[in-house]
Tab-separated table of C-alpha atoms in Angstrom:
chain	number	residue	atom	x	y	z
A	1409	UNK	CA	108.140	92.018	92.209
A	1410	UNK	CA	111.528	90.254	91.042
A	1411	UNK	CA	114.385	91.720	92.552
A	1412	UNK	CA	117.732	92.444	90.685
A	1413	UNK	CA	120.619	93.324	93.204
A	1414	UNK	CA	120.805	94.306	96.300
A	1415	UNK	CA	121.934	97.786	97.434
A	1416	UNK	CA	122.960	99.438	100.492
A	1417	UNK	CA	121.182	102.378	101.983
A	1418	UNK	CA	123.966	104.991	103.467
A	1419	UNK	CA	123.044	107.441	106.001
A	1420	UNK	CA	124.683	110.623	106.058
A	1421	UNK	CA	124.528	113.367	108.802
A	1422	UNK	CA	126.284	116.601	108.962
A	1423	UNK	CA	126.782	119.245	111.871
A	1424	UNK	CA	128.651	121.730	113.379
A	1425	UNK	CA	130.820	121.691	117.453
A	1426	UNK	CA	131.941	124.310	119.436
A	1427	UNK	CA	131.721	127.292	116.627
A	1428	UNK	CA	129.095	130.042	117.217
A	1429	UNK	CA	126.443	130.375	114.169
A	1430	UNK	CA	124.866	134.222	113.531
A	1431	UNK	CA	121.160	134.424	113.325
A	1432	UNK	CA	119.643	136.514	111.128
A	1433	UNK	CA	119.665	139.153	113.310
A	1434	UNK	CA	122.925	138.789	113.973
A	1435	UNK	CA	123.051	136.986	117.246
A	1436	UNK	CA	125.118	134.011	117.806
A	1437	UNK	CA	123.270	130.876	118.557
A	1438	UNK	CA	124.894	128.820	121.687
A	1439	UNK	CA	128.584	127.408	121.121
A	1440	UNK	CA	128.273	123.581	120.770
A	1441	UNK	CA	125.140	124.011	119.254
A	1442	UNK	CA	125.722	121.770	116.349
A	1443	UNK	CA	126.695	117.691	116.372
A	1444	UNK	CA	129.841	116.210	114.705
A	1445	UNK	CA	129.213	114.127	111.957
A	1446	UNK	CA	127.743	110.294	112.337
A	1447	UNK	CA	127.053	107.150	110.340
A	1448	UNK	CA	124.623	104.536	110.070
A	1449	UNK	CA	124.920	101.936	107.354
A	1450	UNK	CA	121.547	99.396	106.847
A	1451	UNK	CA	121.104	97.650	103.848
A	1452	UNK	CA	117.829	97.451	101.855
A	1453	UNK	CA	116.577	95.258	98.881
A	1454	UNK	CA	115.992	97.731	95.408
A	1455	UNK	CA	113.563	96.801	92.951
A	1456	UNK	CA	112.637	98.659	89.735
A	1457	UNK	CA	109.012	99.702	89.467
A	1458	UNK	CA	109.149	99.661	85.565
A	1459	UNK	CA	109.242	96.216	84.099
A	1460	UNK	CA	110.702	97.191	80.885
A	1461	UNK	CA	113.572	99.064	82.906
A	1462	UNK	CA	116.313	96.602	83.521
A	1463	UNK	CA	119.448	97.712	85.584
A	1464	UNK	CA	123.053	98.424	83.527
A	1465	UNK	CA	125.664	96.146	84.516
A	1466	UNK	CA	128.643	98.305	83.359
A	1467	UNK	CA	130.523	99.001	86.338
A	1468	UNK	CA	131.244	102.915	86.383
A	1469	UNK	CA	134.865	104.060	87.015
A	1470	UNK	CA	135.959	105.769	90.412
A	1471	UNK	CA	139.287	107.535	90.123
A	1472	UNK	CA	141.496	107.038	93.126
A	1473	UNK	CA	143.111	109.867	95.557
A	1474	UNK	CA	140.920	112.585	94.316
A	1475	UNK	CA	141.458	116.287	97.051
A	1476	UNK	CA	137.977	115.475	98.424
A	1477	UNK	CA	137.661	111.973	99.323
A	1478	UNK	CA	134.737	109.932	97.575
A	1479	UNK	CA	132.121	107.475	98.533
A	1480	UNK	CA	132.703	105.024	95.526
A	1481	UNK	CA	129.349	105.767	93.852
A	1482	UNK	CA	128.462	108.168	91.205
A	1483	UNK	CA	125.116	108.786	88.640
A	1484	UNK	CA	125.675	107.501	85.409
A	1485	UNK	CA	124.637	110.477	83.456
A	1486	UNK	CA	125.669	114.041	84.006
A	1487	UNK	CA	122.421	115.522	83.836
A	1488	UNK	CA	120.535	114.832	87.454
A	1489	UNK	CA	117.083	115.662	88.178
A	1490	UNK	CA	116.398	117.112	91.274
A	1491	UNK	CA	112.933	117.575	92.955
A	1492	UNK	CA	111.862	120.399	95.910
A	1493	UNK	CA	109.574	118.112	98.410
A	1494	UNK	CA	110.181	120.830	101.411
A	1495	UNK	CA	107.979	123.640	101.329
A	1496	UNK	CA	110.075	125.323	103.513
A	1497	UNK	CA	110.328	129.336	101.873
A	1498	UNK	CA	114.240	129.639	103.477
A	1499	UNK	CA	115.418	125.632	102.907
A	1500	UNK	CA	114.224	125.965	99.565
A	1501	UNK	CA	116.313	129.186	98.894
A	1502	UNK	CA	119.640	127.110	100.349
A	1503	UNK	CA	118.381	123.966	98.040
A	1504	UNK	CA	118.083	126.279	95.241
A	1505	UNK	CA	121.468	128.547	95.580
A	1506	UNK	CA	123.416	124.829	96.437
A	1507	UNK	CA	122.290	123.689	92.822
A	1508	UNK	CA	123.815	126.792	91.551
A	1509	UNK	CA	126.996	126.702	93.047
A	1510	UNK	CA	127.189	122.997	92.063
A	1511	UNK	CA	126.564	123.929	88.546
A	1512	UNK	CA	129.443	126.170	88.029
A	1513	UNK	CA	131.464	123.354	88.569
A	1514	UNK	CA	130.432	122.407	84.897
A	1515	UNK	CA	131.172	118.412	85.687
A	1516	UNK	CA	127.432	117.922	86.068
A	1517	UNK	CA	124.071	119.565	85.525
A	1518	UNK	CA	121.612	119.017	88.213
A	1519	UNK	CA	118.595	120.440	86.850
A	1520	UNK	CA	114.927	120.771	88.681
A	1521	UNK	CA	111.756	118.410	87.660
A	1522	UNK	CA	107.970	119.260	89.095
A	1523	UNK	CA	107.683	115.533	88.548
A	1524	UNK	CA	108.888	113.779	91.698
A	1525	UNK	CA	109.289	110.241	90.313
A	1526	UNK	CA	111.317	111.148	87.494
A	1527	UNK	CA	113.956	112.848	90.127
A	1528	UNK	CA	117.501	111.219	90.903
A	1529	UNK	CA	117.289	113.663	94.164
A	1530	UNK	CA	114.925	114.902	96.383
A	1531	UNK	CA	115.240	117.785	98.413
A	1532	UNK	CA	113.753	117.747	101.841
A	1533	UNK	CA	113.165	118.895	105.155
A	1534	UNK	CA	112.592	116.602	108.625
A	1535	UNK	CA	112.865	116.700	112.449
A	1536	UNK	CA	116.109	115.184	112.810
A	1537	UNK	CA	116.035	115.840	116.914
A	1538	UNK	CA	115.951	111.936	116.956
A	1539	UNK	CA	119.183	111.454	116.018
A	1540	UNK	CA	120.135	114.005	118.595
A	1541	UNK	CA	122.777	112.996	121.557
A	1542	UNK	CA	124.036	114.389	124.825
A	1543	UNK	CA	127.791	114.224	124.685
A	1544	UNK	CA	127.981	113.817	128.517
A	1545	UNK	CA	129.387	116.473	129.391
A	1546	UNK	CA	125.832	119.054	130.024
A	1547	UNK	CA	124.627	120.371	126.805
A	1548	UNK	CA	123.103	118.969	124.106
A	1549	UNK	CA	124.076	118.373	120.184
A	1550	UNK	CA	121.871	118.379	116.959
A	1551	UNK	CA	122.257	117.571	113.472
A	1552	UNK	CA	121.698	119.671	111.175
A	1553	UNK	CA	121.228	117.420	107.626
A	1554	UNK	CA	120.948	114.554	106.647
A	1555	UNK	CA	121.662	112.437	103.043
A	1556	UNK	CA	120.498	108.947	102.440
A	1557	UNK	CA	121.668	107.157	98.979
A	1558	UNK	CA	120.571	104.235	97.343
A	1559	UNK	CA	123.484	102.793	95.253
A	1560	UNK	CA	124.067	99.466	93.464
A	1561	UNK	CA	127.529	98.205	94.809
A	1562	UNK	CA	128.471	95.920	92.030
A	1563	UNK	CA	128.374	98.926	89.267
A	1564	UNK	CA	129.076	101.837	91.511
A	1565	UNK	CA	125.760	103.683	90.164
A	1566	UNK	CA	123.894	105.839	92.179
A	1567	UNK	CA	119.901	105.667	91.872
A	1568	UNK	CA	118.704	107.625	94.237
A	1569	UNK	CA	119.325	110.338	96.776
A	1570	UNK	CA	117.025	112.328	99.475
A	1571	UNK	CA	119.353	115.231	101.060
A	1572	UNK	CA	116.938	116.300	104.037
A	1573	UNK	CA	117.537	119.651	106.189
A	1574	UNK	CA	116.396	120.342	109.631
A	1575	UNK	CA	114.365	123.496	109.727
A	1576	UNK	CA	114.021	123.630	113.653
A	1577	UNK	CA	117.655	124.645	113.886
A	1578	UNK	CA	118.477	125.438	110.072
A	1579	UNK	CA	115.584	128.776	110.108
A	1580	UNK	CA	117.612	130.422	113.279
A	1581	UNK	CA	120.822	130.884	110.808
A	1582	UNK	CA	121.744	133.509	108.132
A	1583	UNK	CA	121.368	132.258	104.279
A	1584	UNK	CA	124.781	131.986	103.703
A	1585	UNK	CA	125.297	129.094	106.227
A	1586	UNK	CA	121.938	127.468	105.103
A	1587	UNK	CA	123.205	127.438	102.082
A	1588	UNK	CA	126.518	125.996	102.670
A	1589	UNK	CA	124.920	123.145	104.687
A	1590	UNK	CA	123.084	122.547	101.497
A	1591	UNK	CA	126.121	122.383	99.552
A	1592	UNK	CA	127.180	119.851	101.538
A	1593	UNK	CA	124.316	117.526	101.968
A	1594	UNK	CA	124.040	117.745	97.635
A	1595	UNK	CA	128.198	116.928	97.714
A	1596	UNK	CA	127.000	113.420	99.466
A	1597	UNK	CA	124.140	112.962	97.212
A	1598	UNK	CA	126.819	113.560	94.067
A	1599	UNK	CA	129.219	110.936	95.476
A	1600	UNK	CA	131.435	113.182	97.462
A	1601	UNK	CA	132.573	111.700	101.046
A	1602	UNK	CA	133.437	113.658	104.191
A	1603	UNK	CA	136.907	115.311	104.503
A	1604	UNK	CA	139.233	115.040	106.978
A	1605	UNK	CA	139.448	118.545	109.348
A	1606	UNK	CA	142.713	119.592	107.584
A	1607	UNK	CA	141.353	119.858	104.550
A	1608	UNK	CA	139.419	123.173	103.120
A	1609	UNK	CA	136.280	121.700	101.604
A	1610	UNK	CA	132.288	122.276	101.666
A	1611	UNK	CA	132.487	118.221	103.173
A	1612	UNK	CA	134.280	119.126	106.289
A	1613	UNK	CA	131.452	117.731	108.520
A	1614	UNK	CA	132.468	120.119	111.814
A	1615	UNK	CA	133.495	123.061	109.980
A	1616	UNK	CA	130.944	123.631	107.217
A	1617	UNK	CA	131.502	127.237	107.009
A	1618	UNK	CA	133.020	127.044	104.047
A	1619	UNK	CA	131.677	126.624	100.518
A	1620	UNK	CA	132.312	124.946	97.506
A	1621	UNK	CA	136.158	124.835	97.193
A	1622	UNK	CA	138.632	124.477	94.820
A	1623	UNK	CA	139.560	120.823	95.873
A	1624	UNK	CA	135.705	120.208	95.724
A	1625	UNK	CA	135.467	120.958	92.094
A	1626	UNK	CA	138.321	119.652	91.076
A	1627	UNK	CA	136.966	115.973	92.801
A	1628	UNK	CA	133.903	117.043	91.180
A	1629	UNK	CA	135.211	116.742	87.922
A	1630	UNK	CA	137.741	113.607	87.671
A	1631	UNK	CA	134.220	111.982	89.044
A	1632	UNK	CA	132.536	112.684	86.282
A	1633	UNK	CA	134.805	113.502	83.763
Protein backbone atom coordinates (compact mmCIF):
# COMPACT_ATOMS: atom_id res chain seq x y z
CA UNK A 1 0.00 0.00 0.00
CA UNK A 2 1.76 3.41 -1.10
CA UNK A 3 2.18 5.64 1.63
CA UNK A 4 1.57 9.48 1.45
CA UNK A 5 2.99 11.32 4.62
CA UNK A 6 3.87 10.45 7.63
CA UNK A 7 1.98 11.39 10.83
CA UNK A 8 2.54 11.37 14.41
CA UNK A 9 0.46 9.44 16.84
CA UNK A 10 -0.08 11.71 20.21
CA UNK A 11 -0.99 10.14 23.37
CA UNK A 12 -3.06 11.92 25.69
CA UNK A 13 -3.87 11.02 29.38
CA UNK A 14 -5.89 12.88 31.84
CA UNK A 15 -6.36 12.51 35.76
CA UNK A 16 -7.04 13.91 38.84
CA UNK A 17 -4.27 14.43 42.49
CA UNK A 18 -5.02 14.98 45.84
CA UNK A 19 -8.95 16.06 45.37
CA UNK A 20 -11.60 13.66 46.79
CA UNK A 21 -14.21 12.34 43.98
CA UNK A 22 -18.08 11.45 45.36
CA UNK A 23 -19.40 8.11 44.40
CA UNK A 24 -22.65 7.69 43.56
CA UNK A 25 -23.63 7.14 46.80
CA UNK A 26 -22.07 9.89 47.90
CA UNK A 27 -18.87 8.66 49.40
CA UNK A 28 -15.60 10.11 48.59
CA UNK A 29 -13.21 7.84 46.87
CA UNK A 30 -9.46 8.02 48.48
CA UNK A 31 -7.58 11.53 48.12
CA UNK A 32 -4.77 11.03 45.53
CA UNK A 33 -6.80 8.72 43.84
CA UNK A 34 -6.35 10.12 40.43
CA UNK A 35 -2.78 10.65 38.29
CA UNK A 36 -1.57 14.04 36.91
CA UNK A 37 -1.51 14.28 33.42
CA UNK A 38 1.36 12.44 31.09
CA UNK A 39 2.65 12.25 27.54
CA UNK A 40 3.92 9.87 25.19
CA UNK A 41 4.68 10.91 21.64
CA UNK A 42 5.50 7.74 18.93
CA UNK A 43 5.21 8.27 15.48
CA UNK A 44 3.41 5.94 13.02
CA UNK A 45 3.26 5.67 9.13
CA UNK A 46 -0.71 6.62 7.76
CA UNK A 47 -1.93 5.18 4.72
CA UNK A 48 -5.37 5.66 3.11
CA UNK A 49 -7.37 2.49 2.62
CA UNK A 50 -9.34 4.03 -0.38
CA UNK A 51 -7.31 4.35 -3.51
CA UNK A 52 -9.36 6.96 -5.05
CA UNK A 53 -9.00 9.05 -1.68
CA UNK A 54 -5.92 11.15 -1.98
CA UNK A 55 -4.85 13.40 1.04
CA UNK A 56 -5.48 17.55 0.76
CA UNK A 57 -2.40 19.41 0.83
CA UNK A 58 -3.90 22.79 1.94
CA UNK A 59 -2.37 23.50 5.11
CA UNK A 60 -5.29 24.50 7.63
CA UNK A 61 -4.86 27.73 9.68
CA UNK A 62 -4.15 27.65 13.57
CA UNK A 63 -4.78 31.00 15.21
CA UNK A 64 -2.19 31.91 17.78
CA UNK A 65 -2.74 32.77 21.71
CA UNK A 66 -6.19 31.43 21.81
CA UNK A 67 -7.59 31.26 26.23
CA UNK A 68 -7.20 27.46 25.95
CA UNK A 69 -4.00 26.53 24.50
CA UNK A 70 -4.10 24.28 21.24
CA UNK A 71 -2.36 21.29 19.88
CA UNK A 72 -1.80 22.71 16.27
CA UNK A 73 -4.21 20.27 14.59
CA UNK A 74 -7.78 20.63 13.74
CA UNK A 75 -10.56 18.52 11.30
CA UNK A 76 -11.06 20.10 8.19
CA UNK A 77 -14.77 20.11 8.18
CA UNK A 78 -17.06 21.18 10.95
CA UNK A 79 -19.25 18.36 10.89
CA UNK A 80 -17.34 15.23 12.81
CA UNK A 81 -18.60 11.84 13.00
CA UNK A 82 -18.34 10.21 16.07
CA UNK A 83 -18.81 6.42 16.78
CA UNK A 84 -19.84 4.60 20.45
CA UNK A 85 -17.34 1.37 20.46
CA UNK A 86 -17.79 1.08 24.52
CA UNK A 87 -20.71 -0.69 25.57
CA UNK A 88 -20.33 0.61 28.76
CA UNK A 89 -24.35 1.79 29.91
CA UNK A 90 -22.65 4.86 32.29
CA UNK A 91 -19.39 5.81 29.79
CA UNK A 92 -21.74 5.95 27.12
CA UNK A 93 -24.10 8.42 29.01
CA UNK A 94 -20.73 10.79 29.73
CA UNK A 95 -19.76 10.18 25.80
CA UNK A 96 -23.17 11.13 24.92
CA UNK A 97 -23.86 14.35 27.36
CA UNK A 98 -19.87 15.51 26.31
CA UNK A 99 -21.16 15.68 22.58
CA UNK A 100 -23.89 17.84 23.80
CA UNK A 101 -22.14 20.23 25.69
CA UNK A 102 -19.62 20.44 22.80
CA UNK A 103 -22.38 21.23 20.48
CA UNK A 104 -23.64 24.28 22.11
CA UNK A 105 -20.53 25.71 21.37
CA UNK A 106 -21.98 26.01 17.73
CA UNK A 107 -18.14 26.05 16.18
CA UNK A 108 -18.60 22.41 15.26
CA UNK A 109 -21.16 19.63 14.97
CA UNK A 110 -20.00 16.33 16.12
CA UNK A 111 -22.71 14.15 15.16
CA UNK A 112 -23.06 10.11 15.85
CA UNK A 113 -22.59 7.34 12.90
CA UNK A 114 -23.59 3.38 13.56
CA UNK A 115 -20.96 2.98 10.88
CA UNK A 116 -17.56 2.80 12.58
CA UNK A 117 -15.33 3.36 9.53
CA UNK A 118 -16.96 6.35 8.39
CA UNK A 119 -16.20 7.99 12.07
CA UNK A 120 -13.49 10.85 12.59
CA UNK A 121 -13.81 9.68 16.49
CA UNK A 122 -14.31 6.78 18.34
CA UNK A 123 -15.48 6.59 21.68
CA UNK A 124 -14.08 3.96 23.93
CA UNK A 125 -13.43 2.31 27.01
CA UNK A 126 -9.94 0.31 28.19
CA UNK A 127 -7.94 -0.83 31.26
CA UNK A 128 -5.61 1.92 31.45
CA UNK A 129 -4.02 0.41 34.98
CA UNK A 130 -0.88 -0.03 32.70
CA UNK A 131 -0.07 3.27 32.49
CA UNK A 132 -0.51 3.43 36.21
CA UNK A 133 2.60 4.71 38.56
CA UNK A 134 3.54 4.81 42.20
CA UNK A 135 4.66 8.33 42.93
CA UNK A 136 7.05 7.07 45.69
CA UNK A 137 5.77 8.29 48.27
CA UNK A 138 3.02 4.99 49.40
CA UNK A 139 -0.07 5.17 47.39
CA UNK A 140 -0.78 4.61 44.11
CA UNK A 141 -2.08 6.89 40.98
CA UNK A 142 -4.39 6.03 37.95
CA UNK A 143 -5.45 7.58 34.89
CA UNK A 144 -8.50 8.09 34.21
CA UNK A 145 -8.68 8.75 30.04
CA UNK A 146 -6.96 8.59 27.53
CA UNK A 147 -6.94 10.38 23.69
CA UNK A 148 -4.78 9.22 20.88
CA UNK A 149 -4.82 11.41 17.46
CA UNK A 150 -3.63 10.73 14.21
CA UNK A 151 -2.74 14.06 12.47
CA UNK A 152 -0.84 14.96 9.28
CA UNK A 153 1.85 17.57 10.43
CA UNK A 154 2.51 19.25 7.18
CA UNK A 155 -1.38 20.44 6.79
CA UNK A 156 -2.35 20.53 10.41
CA UNK A 157 -5.48 18.11 9.64
CA UNK A 158 -6.69 15.83 11.99
CA UNK A 159 -7.84 12.23 10.67
CA UNK A 160 -8.51 10.43 13.34
CA UNK A 161 -9.19 10.32 17.05
CA UNK A 162 -10.03 7.38 19.73
CA UNK A 163 -10.88 9.21 23.23
CA UNK A 164 -10.87 5.98 25.56
CA UNK A 165 -12.27 6.05 29.33
CA UNK A 166 -11.34 3.80 32.11
CA UNK A 167 -14.40 2.16 33.53
CA UNK A 168 -12.56 0.42 36.55
CA UNK A 169 -12.23 3.79 38.22
CA UNK A 170 -14.63 6.01 35.95
CA UNK A 171 -18.11 3.61 37.23
CA UNK A 172 -17.20 4.48 41.14
CA UNK A 173 -17.96 8.40 40.30
CA UNK A 174 -21.21 10.46 40.01
CA UNK A 175 -22.33 11.41 36.21
CA UNK A 176 -21.44 14.76 36.45
CA UNK A 177 -17.65 14.06 36.83
CA UNK A 178 -17.88 11.21 34.17
CA UNK A 179 -19.08 13.49 32.14
CA UNK A 180 -16.68 16.22 32.57
CA UNK A 181 -13.78 13.75 32.05
CA UNK A 182 -15.48 13.16 28.79
CA UNK A 183 -15.51 16.67 27.94
CA UNK A 184 -12.14 16.70 28.25
CA UNK A 185 -10.85 13.68 26.51
CA UNK A 186 -13.37 15.03 23.23
CA UNK A 187 -11.50 18.78 23.84
CA UNK A 188 -8.10 16.72 22.83
CA UNK A 189 -9.72 14.85 20.12
CA UNK A 190 -11.08 18.54 18.71
CA UNK A 191 -7.56 20.02 18.84
CA UNK A 192 -7.70 21.54 22.24
CA UNK A 193 -4.32 21.16 24.41
CA UNK A 194 -4.00 20.99 28.20
CA UNK A 195 -4.19 24.24 30.27
CA UNK A 196 -2.02 25.47 32.59
CA UNK A 197 -3.54 25.11 36.53
CA UNK A 198 -4.38 28.87 36.59
CA UNK A 199 -6.57 28.74 34.08
CA UNK A 200 -10.53 27.76 34.45
CA UNK A 201 -11.02 25.28 31.64
CA UNK A 202 -12.58 21.60 31.03
CA UNK A 203 -8.47 20.88 29.86
CA UNK A 204 -7.07 21.49 33.24
CA UNK A 205 -5.58 17.93 33.44
CA UNK A 206 -5.49 17.88 37.63
CA UNK A 207 -8.52 19.76 38.20
CA UNK A 208 -11.15 18.45 35.78
CA UNK A 209 -14.00 19.36 37.87
CA UNK A 210 -14.96 21.83 35.85
CA UNK A 211 -16.85 21.84 32.55
CA UNK A 212 -16.90 23.38 29.40
CA UNK A 213 -15.88 27.05 30.05
CA UNK A 214 -16.14 30.17 28.62
CA UNK A 215 -12.39 30.33 27.52
CA UNK A 216 -13.06 26.75 26.09
CA UNK A 217 -15.63 27.92 23.67
CA UNK A 218 -14.30 30.83 22.83
CA UNK A 219 -10.82 28.62 21.66
CA UNK A 220 -13.40 26.46 20.28
CA UNK A 221 -14.49 28.84 17.92
CA UNK A 222 -11.39 31.00 16.51
CA UNK A 223 -10.35 27.09 15.74
CA UNK A 224 -12.84 26.60 13.61
CA UNK A 225 -14.17 29.69 12.71
Amino acid sequence: MRRYFLILMAIFTVGIVSQPVLADDGSSLPTNYFSQDAEDNSTSDFSFNDPNQTPSTKKLAIPRDTPTPLEGVRWRKKAIRIYMRTTDPQLKSAFRNAVKKWNKVKAIKIKWTKDENKANIIAADGDLSANSTNNGVGYQTAQLGETKTEYNPDTHELHKATSILDPYQLDYTNPNFRSEVAQHELGHALGLAHAPEYEHSVMVPRNIRTEITKNDRKSIQLLYQ
